[in-house]
Short mmCIF file of N, CA and C in Angstrom, two decimals:
data_model
loop_
_atom_site.label_atom_id
_atom_site.label_comp_id
_atom_site.label_asym_id
_atom_site.label_seq_id
_atom_site.Cartn_x
_atom_site.Cartn_y
_atom_site.Cartn_z
N ALA A 1 51.26 172.91 175.00
CA ALA A 1 52.15 172.12 175.85
C ALA A 1 52.98 171.19 174.96
N LEU A 2 54.05 170.65 175.51
CA LEU A 2 54.89 169.76 174.74
C LEU A 2 54.17 168.44 174.50
N GLY A 3 54.27 167.94 173.31
CA GLY A 3 53.64 166.68 172.96
C GLY A 3 52.20 166.82 172.53
N CYS A 4 51.65 167.99 172.61
CA CYS A 4 50.25 168.21 172.21
C CYS A 4 50.18 168.48 170.72
N VAL A 5 49.03 168.21 170.17
CA VAL A 5 48.77 168.47 168.76
C VAL A 5 47.57 169.40 168.69
N VAL A 6 47.66 170.45 167.89
CA VAL A 6 46.54 171.37 167.74
C VAL A 6 45.50 170.70 166.87
N VAL A 7 44.28 170.65 167.39
CA VAL A 7 43.17 170.02 166.67
C VAL A 7 42.56 171.05 165.74
N PRO A 8 42.47 170.75 164.44
CA PRO A 8 41.82 171.71 163.55
C PRO A 8 40.33 171.77 163.85
N ALA A 9 39.89 172.97 164.11
CA ALA A 9 38.47 173.15 164.42
C ALA A 9 37.81 173.76 163.20
N ASP A 10 36.95 172.94 162.55
CA ASP A 10 36.28 173.43 161.34
C ASP A 10 35.19 174.45 161.69
N GLU A 11 34.51 174.20 162.79
CA GLU A 11 33.39 175.05 163.14
C GLU A 11 33.81 176.23 164.01
N ILE A 12 34.87 176.04 164.80
CA ILE A 12 35.28 177.06 165.76
C ILE A 12 36.54 177.77 165.26
N GLU A 13 36.45 179.07 165.16
CA GLU A 13 37.61 179.87 164.78
C GLU A 13 38.47 180.09 166.03
N PRO A 14 39.82 180.12 165.88
CA PRO A 14 40.65 180.41 167.05
C PRO A 14 40.40 181.84 167.53
N ILE A 15 40.30 182.00 168.84
CA ILE A 15 40.07 183.32 169.43
C ILE A 15 41.43 184.01 169.54
N VAL A 16 41.57 185.15 168.89
CA VAL A 16 42.83 185.87 168.91
C VAL A 16 42.86 186.77 170.14
N VAL A 17 43.92 186.58 170.95
CA VAL A 17 44.12 187.38 172.15
C VAL A 17 45.31 188.29 171.88
N GLY A 18 45.11 189.58 171.82
CA GLY A 18 46.21 190.49 171.47
C GLY A 18 46.50 190.35 169.99
N GLY A 19 47.72 190.66 169.58
CA GLY A 19 48.06 190.58 168.16
C GLY A 19 48.80 189.32 167.80
N GLN A 20 49.45 188.65 168.76
CA GLN A 20 50.32 187.52 168.46
C GLN A 20 49.83 186.19 169.04
N MET A 21 48.90 186.20 169.99
CA MET A 21 48.46 184.95 170.64
C MET A 21 47.06 184.57 170.18
N ALA A 22 46.81 183.26 170.14
CA ALA A 22 45.48 182.77 169.76
C ALA A 22 45.11 181.61 170.67
N GLN A 23 43.85 181.55 171.05
CA GLN A 23 43.37 180.45 171.89
C GLN A 23 42.93 179.32 170.98
N VAL A 24 43.52 178.11 171.16
CA VAL A 24 43.26 176.97 170.30
C VAL A 24 42.88 175.75 171.17
N VAL A 25 42.51 174.66 170.50
CA VAL A 25 42.17 173.41 171.19
C VAL A 25 43.29 172.41 170.92
N CYS A 26 43.85 171.81 171.99
CA CYS A 26 44.95 170.85 171.86
C CYS A 26 44.47 169.46 172.26
N GLU A 27 45.16 168.44 171.70
CA GLU A 27 44.88 167.04 172.06
C GLU A 27 46.20 166.42 172.48
N CYS A 28 46.34 166.13 173.80
CA CYS A 28 47.58 165.53 174.31
C CYS A 28 47.53 164.01 174.18
N GLU A 29 46.43 163.40 174.58
CA GLU A 29 46.21 161.97 174.42
C GLU A 29 44.96 161.81 173.58
N ARG A 30 44.82 160.64 172.98
CA ARG A 30 43.67 160.41 172.11
C ARG A 30 42.37 160.59 172.90
N GLY A 31 41.57 161.55 172.45
CA GLY A 31 40.27 161.79 173.07
C GLY A 31 40.30 162.81 174.20
N VAL A 32 41.47 163.23 174.64
CA VAL A 32 41.55 164.21 175.74
C VAL A 32 41.86 165.57 175.12
N LEU A 33 40.89 166.46 175.18
CA LEU A 33 41.04 167.80 174.61
C LEU A 33 41.11 168.84 175.71
N HIS A 34 41.89 169.88 175.48
CA HIS A 34 41.94 171.01 176.41
C HIS A 34 42.26 172.27 175.62
N SER A 35 41.93 173.41 176.20
CA SER A 35 42.21 174.67 175.52
C SER A 35 43.62 175.13 175.89
N ALA A 36 44.23 175.86 174.98
CA ALA A 36 45.58 176.38 175.21
C ALA A 36 45.72 177.70 174.45
N ILE A 37 46.77 178.41 174.77
CA ILE A 37 47.05 179.66 174.06
C ILE A 37 48.31 179.45 173.23
N ALA A 38 48.17 179.64 171.95
CA ALA A 38 49.31 179.52 171.04
C ALA A 38 49.97 180.88 170.93
N VAL A 39 51.28 180.91 171.14
CA VAL A 39 52.02 182.17 171.10
C VAL A 39 52.47 182.47 169.67
N ALA A 40 52.87 181.45 168.95
CA ALA A 40 53.36 181.65 167.58
C ALA A 40 52.19 181.81 166.63
N THR A 41 52.38 182.64 165.64
CA THR A 41 51.36 182.81 164.62
C THR A 41 51.96 182.44 163.27
N LYS A 42 51.09 182.15 162.34
CA LYS A 42 51.53 181.76 161.01
C LYS A 42 52.10 182.97 160.28
N ARG A 43 53.24 182.78 159.67
CA ARG A 43 53.88 183.87 158.93
C ARG A 43 53.18 184.07 157.59
N PRO A 44 53.20 185.30 157.08
CA PRO A 44 52.60 185.53 155.76
C PRO A 44 53.43 184.87 154.67
N ASN A 45 52.81 184.61 153.54
CA ASN A 45 53.52 183.99 152.43
C ASN A 45 54.64 184.89 151.92
N ILE A 46 55.70 184.26 151.45
CA ILE A 46 56.85 185.01 150.93
C ILE A 46 56.50 185.53 149.55
N ILE A 47 56.77 186.81 149.35
CA ILE A 47 56.50 187.43 148.06
C ILE A 47 57.71 187.21 147.16
N PRO A 48 57.51 186.65 145.97
CA PRO A 48 58.67 186.44 145.10
C PRO A 48 59.23 187.78 144.62
N SER A 49 60.55 187.81 144.46
CA SER A 49 61.19 189.06 144.04
C SER A 49 60.98 189.28 142.54
N GLN A 50 61.10 190.54 142.13
CA GLN A 50 60.89 190.88 140.73
C GLN A 50 62.15 190.69 139.88
N GLY A 51 63.20 190.30 140.45
CA GLY A 51 64.43 190.11 139.69
C GLY A 51 65.65 190.37 140.58
N ARG A 52 66.79 190.32 139.97
CA ARG A 52 68.01 190.53 140.74
C ARG A 52 68.15 192.00 141.13
N LEU A 53 68.69 192.20 142.29
CA LEU A 53 68.91 193.55 142.76
C LEU A 53 70.18 194.10 142.12
N ARG A 54 70.12 195.33 141.70
CA ARG A 54 71.29 195.95 141.09
C ARG A 54 71.82 197.00 142.06
N ILE A 55 73.05 196.82 142.49
CA ILE A 55 73.66 197.73 143.46
C ILE A 55 74.63 198.64 142.73
N VAL A 56 74.43 199.94 142.90
CA VAL A 56 75.30 200.93 142.26
C VAL A 56 76.05 201.66 143.37
N THR A 57 77.36 201.69 143.27
CA THR A 57 78.17 202.41 144.25
C THR A 57 78.91 203.54 143.57
N ARG A 58 79.20 204.56 144.35
CA ARG A 58 79.98 205.67 143.83
C ARG A 58 80.82 206.23 144.96
N GLU A 59 81.95 206.80 144.59
CA GLU A 59 82.83 207.39 145.58
C GLU A 59 82.59 208.88 145.63
N VAL A 60 82.55 209.40 146.84
CA VAL A 60 82.33 210.83 147.03
C VAL A 60 83.46 211.35 147.91
N LEU A 61 84.11 212.42 147.48
CA LEU A 61 85.15 213.05 148.28
C LEU A 61 84.49 213.79 149.43
N VAL A 62 84.88 213.44 150.65
CA VAL A 62 84.27 214.03 151.83
C VAL A 62 85.29 214.89 152.54
N VAL A 63 84.95 216.15 152.73
CA VAL A 63 85.80 217.08 153.47
C VAL A 63 85.13 217.30 154.82
N TRP A 64 85.90 217.62 155.84
CA TRP A 64 85.32 217.71 157.18
C TRP A 64 84.22 218.77 157.24
N ARG A 65 84.31 219.82 156.44
CA ARG A 65 83.28 220.86 156.47
C ARG A 65 81.96 220.35 155.90
N SER A 66 82.02 219.40 154.96
CA SER A 66 80.78 218.88 154.39
C SER A 66 80.07 217.94 155.37
N LYS A 67 80.80 217.36 156.32
CA LYS A 67 80.21 216.47 157.32
C LYS A 67 79.89 217.19 158.62
N LEU A 68 80.05 218.51 158.63
CA LEU A 68 79.83 219.29 159.83
C LEU A 68 78.33 219.39 160.10
N ASN A 69 77.88 218.82 161.19
CA ASN A 69 76.46 218.91 161.53
C ASN A 69 76.27 219.87 162.69
N ARG A 70 75.06 219.98 163.18
CA ARG A 70 74.75 220.96 164.21
C ARG A 70 75.54 220.72 165.49
N TYR A 71 75.66 219.45 165.88
CA TYR A 71 76.37 219.13 167.11
C TYR A 71 77.84 219.48 166.98
N ASN A 72 78.46 219.10 165.88
CA ASN A 72 79.87 219.42 165.68
C ASN A 72 80.08 220.91 165.49
N ALA A 73 79.13 221.58 164.85
CA ALA A 73 79.25 223.02 164.63
C ALA A 73 79.24 223.76 165.96
N ARG A 74 78.43 223.31 166.90
CA ARG A 74 78.43 223.95 168.21
C ARG A 74 79.80 223.83 168.88
N GLY A 75 80.44 222.69 168.73
CA GLY A 75 81.78 222.51 169.29
C GLY A 75 82.79 223.43 168.63
N VAL A 76 82.69 223.58 167.32
CA VAL A 76 83.60 224.47 166.60
C VAL A 76 83.37 225.91 167.04
N TYR A 77 82.09 226.32 167.15
CA TYR A 77 81.79 227.69 167.57
C TYR A 77 82.24 227.94 169.01
N LEU A 78 82.06 226.97 169.88
CA LEU A 78 82.50 227.11 171.26
C LEU A 78 84.01 227.24 171.33
N PHE A 79 84.73 226.41 170.57
CA PHE A 79 86.18 226.48 170.55
C PHE A 79 86.65 227.84 170.04
N ALA A 80 86.03 228.33 168.96
CA ALA A 80 86.42 229.63 168.40
C ALA A 80 86.14 230.75 169.41
N THR A 81 85.01 230.66 170.13
CA THR A 81 84.68 231.67 171.14
C THR A 81 85.70 231.65 172.27
N LEU A 82 86.08 230.47 172.74
CA LEU A 82 87.06 230.37 173.82
C LEU A 82 88.43 230.89 173.38
N VAL A 83 88.83 230.60 172.15
CA VAL A 83 90.10 231.12 171.64
C VAL A 83 90.04 232.64 171.56
N PHE A 84 88.92 233.18 171.07
CA PHE A 84 88.77 234.64 171.00
C PHE A 84 88.84 235.26 172.40
N LEU A 85 88.15 234.65 173.37
CA LEU A 85 88.20 235.18 174.74
C LEU A 85 89.60 235.11 175.32
N ALA A 86 90.33 234.05 175.04
CA ALA A 86 91.70 233.93 175.54
C ALA A 86 92.59 235.01 174.93
N ILE A 87 92.48 235.22 173.64
CA ILE A 87 93.29 236.26 172.98
C ILE A 87 92.90 237.64 173.50
N PHE A 88 91.58 237.89 173.68
CA PHE A 88 91.14 239.17 174.21
C PHE A 88 91.66 239.38 175.64
N HIS A 89 91.63 238.34 176.46
CA HIS A 89 92.11 238.43 177.84
C HIS A 89 93.61 238.73 177.87
N ILE A 90 94.37 238.06 177.02
CA ILE A 90 95.81 238.30 176.98
C ILE A 90 96.10 239.72 176.49
N ALA A 91 95.39 240.16 175.47
CA ALA A 91 95.61 241.52 174.95
C ALA A 91 95.23 242.57 175.99
N ALA A 92 94.11 242.37 176.70
CA ALA A 92 93.71 243.33 177.73
C ALA A 92 94.72 243.36 178.87
N ALA A 93 95.20 242.19 179.27
CA ALA A 93 96.20 242.13 180.35
C ALA A 93 97.49 242.82 179.93
N CYS A 94 97.93 242.64 178.69
CA CYS A 94 99.14 243.31 178.20
C CYS A 94 98.94 244.83 178.18
N ARG A 95 97.76 245.26 177.73
CA ARG A 95 97.50 246.71 177.69
C ARG A 95 97.51 247.30 179.09
N TRP A 96 96.82 246.64 180.04
CA TRP A 96 96.80 247.15 181.41
C TRP A 96 98.20 247.16 182.02
N GLU A 97 99.01 246.17 181.69
CA GLU A 97 100.39 246.12 182.19
C GLU A 97 101.21 247.29 181.63
N ILE A 98 101.05 247.55 180.34
CA ILE A 98 101.80 248.65 179.71
C ILE A 98 101.36 249.99 180.30
N VAL A 99 100.04 250.19 180.47
CA VAL A 99 99.53 251.44 181.07
C VAL A 99 100.04 251.59 182.49
N TRP A 100 100.03 250.53 183.28
CA TRP A 100 100.50 250.60 184.67
C TRP A 100 101.98 250.94 184.73
N ARG A 101 102.78 250.33 183.85
CA ARG A 101 104.23 250.61 183.86
C ARG A 101 104.52 252.06 183.45
N ARG A 102 103.73 252.60 182.51
CA ARG A 102 103.93 254.01 182.13
C ARG A 102 103.64 254.94 183.31
N LYS A 103 102.55 254.63 184.04
CA LYS A 103 102.22 255.45 185.21
C LYS A 103 103.26 255.28 186.30
N ALA A 104 103.81 254.08 186.44
CA ALA A 104 104.79 253.81 187.49
C ALA A 104 106.06 254.61 187.24
N ARG A 105 106.44 254.89 185.98
CA ARG A 105 107.65 255.66 185.70
C ARG A 105 107.53 257.09 186.21
N TRP A 106 106.32 257.64 186.13
CA TRP A 106 106.15 259.02 186.58
C TRP A 106 106.12 259.12 188.09
N VAL A 107 105.74 258.06 188.76
CA VAL A 107 105.67 258.11 190.23
C VAL A 107 107.06 258.10 190.83
N ILE A 108 107.96 257.30 190.31
CA ILE A 108 109.31 257.17 190.87
C ILE A 108 110.10 258.36 190.54
#
């Protein structure tokens, strides 16, 4: 609670509830103790670094084919299939039209 001070318990270990909460003893007024649940836990000590970090950068020429992944490849294959079907449909329609016109000349 606000204004409370956690009393260090030498004999009693704080009861850990879950991974982040601990049950502790608080003192709000002198001599008045009550139990509470502390939500914050003590952070581990900071590990000193072994030295400065060295960052190496390099430029790579990227072509769209090198970045083509499975999702994009499916789109390319679908587009190519639809273009092929459209060309096939147009060619078949032209052939049927030419065949029909040849037959129509003999009828008249």
